[in-house]
Short mmCIF file of C-alpha atoms in Angstrom, two decimals:
data_model
loop_
_atom_site.label_atom_id
_atom_site.label_comp_id
_atom_site.label_asym_id
_atom_site.label_seq_id
_atom_site.Cartn_x
_atom_site.Cartn_y
_atom_site.Cartn_z
CA UNK A 1 40.04 -48.09 -43.01
CA UNK A 2 37.07 -48.86 -41.20
CA UNK A 3 38.97 -48.95 -38.16
CA UNK A 4 40.25 -45.49 -39.11
CA UNK A 5 36.89 -43.62 -39.62
CA UNK A 6 35.23 -45.48 -36.50
CA UNK A 7 37.71 -43.91 -34.48
CA UNK A 8 38.27 -40.04 -35.80
CA UNK A 9 33.83 -40.33 -35.99
CA UNK A 10 34.37 -41.46 -32.66
CA UNK A 11 36.87 -38.60 -31.33
CA UNK A 12 34.28 -36.26 -32.87
CA UNK A 13 31.58 -37.59 -31.11
CA UNK A 14 33.39 -37.41 -28.03
CA UNK A 15 34.48 -33.90 -28.80
CA UNK A 16 30.48 -32.79 -29.28
CA UNK A 17 29.44 -34.19 -26.19
CA UNK A 18 32.08 -32.46 -24.51
CA UNK A 19 31.02 -28.82 -25.87
CA UNK A 20 27.60 -29.77 -24.78
CA UNK A 21 28.00 -30.52 -21.37
CA UNK A 22 30.49 -28.11 -21.08
CA UNK A 23 27.96 -25.38 -22.31
CA UNK A 24 25.27 -26.71 -20.24
CA UNK A 25 27.16 -26.58 -17.36
CA UNK A 26 28.32 -22.93 -17.77
CA UNK A 27 24.50 -22.14 -18.11
CA UNK A 28 24.02 -23.71 -14.85
CA UNK A 29 26.75 -21.73 -13.46
CA UNK A 30 24.98 -18.27 -14.59
CA UNK A 31 21.69 -19.47 -13.73
CA UNK A 32 23.40 -20.20 -9.69
CA UNK A 33 24.47 -16.87 -10.24
CA UNK A 34 21.75 -14.81 -10.72
CA UNK A 35 19.34 -16.68 -8.36
CA UNK A 36 22.33 -15.49 -6.32
CA UNK A 37 22.32 -12.16 -7.14
CA UNK A 38 18.37 -11.82 -6.58
CA UNK A 39 18.58 -13.20 -2.72
CA UNK A 40 21.24 -10.80 -2.30
CA UNK A 41 18.54 -8.02 -3.54
CA UNK A 42 15.62 -9.23 -1.74
CA UNK A 43 17.71 -9.85 1.89
CA UNK A 44 18.65 -6.38 1.48
CA UNK A 45 14.95 -5.52 1.06
CA UNK A 46 13.82 -7.24 4.03
CA UNK A 47 16.00 -6.00 5.91
CA UNK A 48 15.40 -2.21 5.04
CA UNK A 49 11.18 -3.43 5.52
CA UNK A 50 12.24 -4.91 9.07
CA UNK A 51 14.32 -1.34 9.59
CA UNK A 52 11.20 0.21 8.87
CA UNK A 53 9.10 -1.88 10.64
CA UNK A 54 11.42 -1.28 14.39
CA UNK A 55 11.01 2.42 13.15
CA UNK A 56 7.20 2.01 13.10
CA UNK A 57 6.51 0.34 15.92
CA UNK A 58 9.23 2.38 18.18
CA UNK A 59 7.51 3.14 21.51
CA UNK A 60 7.88 7.38 20.50
CA UNK A 61 6.18 7.04 17.13
CA UNK A 62 3.54 4.99 19.03
CA UNK A 63 3.46 8.13 21.93
CA UNK A 64 3.44 10.18 19.18
CA UNK A 65 0.75 8.63 16.89
CA UNK A 66 -1.69 8.28 19.99
CA UNK A 67 -0.90 11.80 20.68
CA UNK A 68 -2.16 13.51 17.33
CA UNK A 69 -5.28 10.82 17.33
CA UNK A 70 -5.91 12.37 20.85
CA UNK A 71 -5.60 9.61 22.78
CA UNK A 72 -4.53 10.64 26.48
CA UNK A 73 -4.09 9.20 29.41
CA UNK A 74 -7.36 8.24 31.77
CA UNK A 75 -6.57 9.79 35.23
CA UNK A 76 -9.08 6.68 36.68
CA UNK A 77 -7.91 3.88 35.04
CA UNK A 78 -10.43 0.94 34.60
CA UNK A 79 -10.78 -2.76 34.15
CA UNK A 80 -12.32 -5.29 32.48
CA UNK A 81 -13.13 -8.34 34.01
CA UNK A 82 -14.10 -10.92 30.90
CA UNK A 83 -15.48 -13.98 32.88
CA UNK A 84 -18.82 -11.67 34.01
CA UNK A 85 -18.06 -8.68 31.88
CA UNK A 86 -18.29 -5.94 34.42
CA UNK A 87 -15.87 -3.08 35.16
CA UNK A 88 -14.33 -2.24 37.77
CA UNK A 89 -12.17 0.85 38.64
CA UNK A 90 -8.41 0.76 39.56
CA UNK A 91 -6.70 2.07 42.28
CA UNK A 92 -4.21 4.60 41.58
CA UNK A 93 -3.51 5.97 37.91
CA UNK A 94 -1.99 4.52 35.25
CA UNK A 95 0.28 7.48 34.16
CA UNK A 96 0.75 9.94 37.40
CA UNK A 97 2.52 12.45 36.17
CA UNK A 98 -0.25 12.80 33.17
CA UNK A 99 2.52 13.35 30.10
CA UNK A 100 0.52 10.06 28.18
CA UNK A 101 2.83 7.68 28.32
CA UNK A 102 6.15 9.97 27.00
CA UNK A 103 8.26 11.82 29.81
CA UNK A 104 10.92 9.38 29.87
CA UNK A 105 11.58 9.08 26.36
CA UNK A 106 13.79 10.32 24.07
CA UNK A 107 13.05 11.70 20.61
CA UNK A 108 13.80 9.70 18.04
CA UNK A 109 15.80 11.45 15.19
CA UNK A 110 14.52 9.10 12.72
CA UNK A 111 10.64 9.76 12.67
CA UNK A 112 10.82 13.07 11.44
CA UNK A 113 10.00 12.69 8.10
CA UNK A 114 6.65 9.91 9.07
CA UNK A 115 3.38 11.92 9.16
CA UNK A 116 1.48 11.66 11.88
CA UNK A 117 -1.82 9.65 11.78
CA UNK A 118 -5.07 11.97 12.17
CA UNK A 119 -8.27 11.28 13.03
CA UNK A 120 -9.53 12.33 9.16
CA UNK A 121 -7.66 10.14 7.81
CA UNK A 122 -8.07 7.07 10.41
CA UNK A 123 -11.73 7.74 9.81
CA UNK A 124 -11.52 7.52 5.71
CA UNK A 125 -9.62 4.49 6.64
CA UNK A 126 -11.72 3.01 8.70
CA UNK A 127 -14.99 4.24 6.35
CA UNK A 128 -13.29 2.41 3.20
CA UNK A 129 -12.57 -0.84 5.48
CA UNK A 130 -16.72 -0.84 6.18
CA UNK A 131 -18.06 0.02 2.58
CA UNK A 132 -19.97 -2.80 1.59
CA UNK A 133 -18.26 -3.43 -2.26
CA UNK A 134 -14.85 -2.99 -2.28
CA UNK A 135 -12.75 -3.58 -5.65
CA UNK A 136 -9.55 -5.97 -5.90
CA UNK A 137 -7.07 -5.80 -7.88
CA UNK A 138 -8.43 -8.45 -10.64
CA UNK A 139 -11.45 -6.09 -11.27
CA UNK A 140 -13.65 -8.85 -9.28
CA UNK A 141 -16.27 -6.85 -6.47
CA UNK A 142 -16.12 -8.22 -2.66
CA UNK A 143 -18.63 -7.78 -0.54
CA UNK A 144 -18.75 -7.26 3.30
CA UNK A 145 -19.65 -10.35 4.04
CA UNK A 146 -16.41 -12.16 3.75
CA UNK A 147 -15.38 -9.49 6.47
CA UNK A 148 -15.04 -10.88 10.33
CA UNK A 149 -18.69 -10.57 11.87
CA UNK A 150 -18.29 -7.28 14.57
CA UNK A 151 -19.50 -8.47 18.09
CA UNK A 152 -23.02 -7.50 18.81
CA UNK A 153 -23.83 -4.59 20.90
CA UNK A 154 -20.44 -3.74 21.41
CA UNK A 155 -19.86 -6.63 23.69
CA UNK A 156 -16.33 -7.77 23.93
CA UNK A 157 -15.93 -11.65 23.03
CA UNK A 158 -14.77 -13.60 26.10
CA UNK A 159 -12.02 -16.15 24.78
CA UNK A 160 -13.55 -19.29 24.80
CA UNK A 161 -11.41 -22.07 26.86
CA UNK A 162 -11.46 -25.77 27.54
#
């Protein structure tokens, strides 16, 4: 009788253990499936952002944004010698046709909905960046002392080589 009770009890213990292992494996499969779905969504988002970045960095967009800000090519280009800080005139013109570098560019229809940067919005962004106290998402205040120091007297910092 004892052997029969032990055998039946062992049988039920083995069935319960198998059921629990099956539940754990199934739960792991559901977690893997949800993580794979999340990975697909993130990969699609990354691809969309990369396409947007590629569109924003196209030469057509850069030329249009520069023209919108009032940038024009200099008819007499100058160059800066970083070693001694001297400025000298280069022979010829960087833009002989005077079209701002956009003469040979084919229009990009994907840029039709993207607004141009205006001088006013650029100035507003610059003043917002230079404000002494800016609020952070946590509600704390950040001071302007944490920003990168500006070069004195509008000098261009020379690279340090060793």
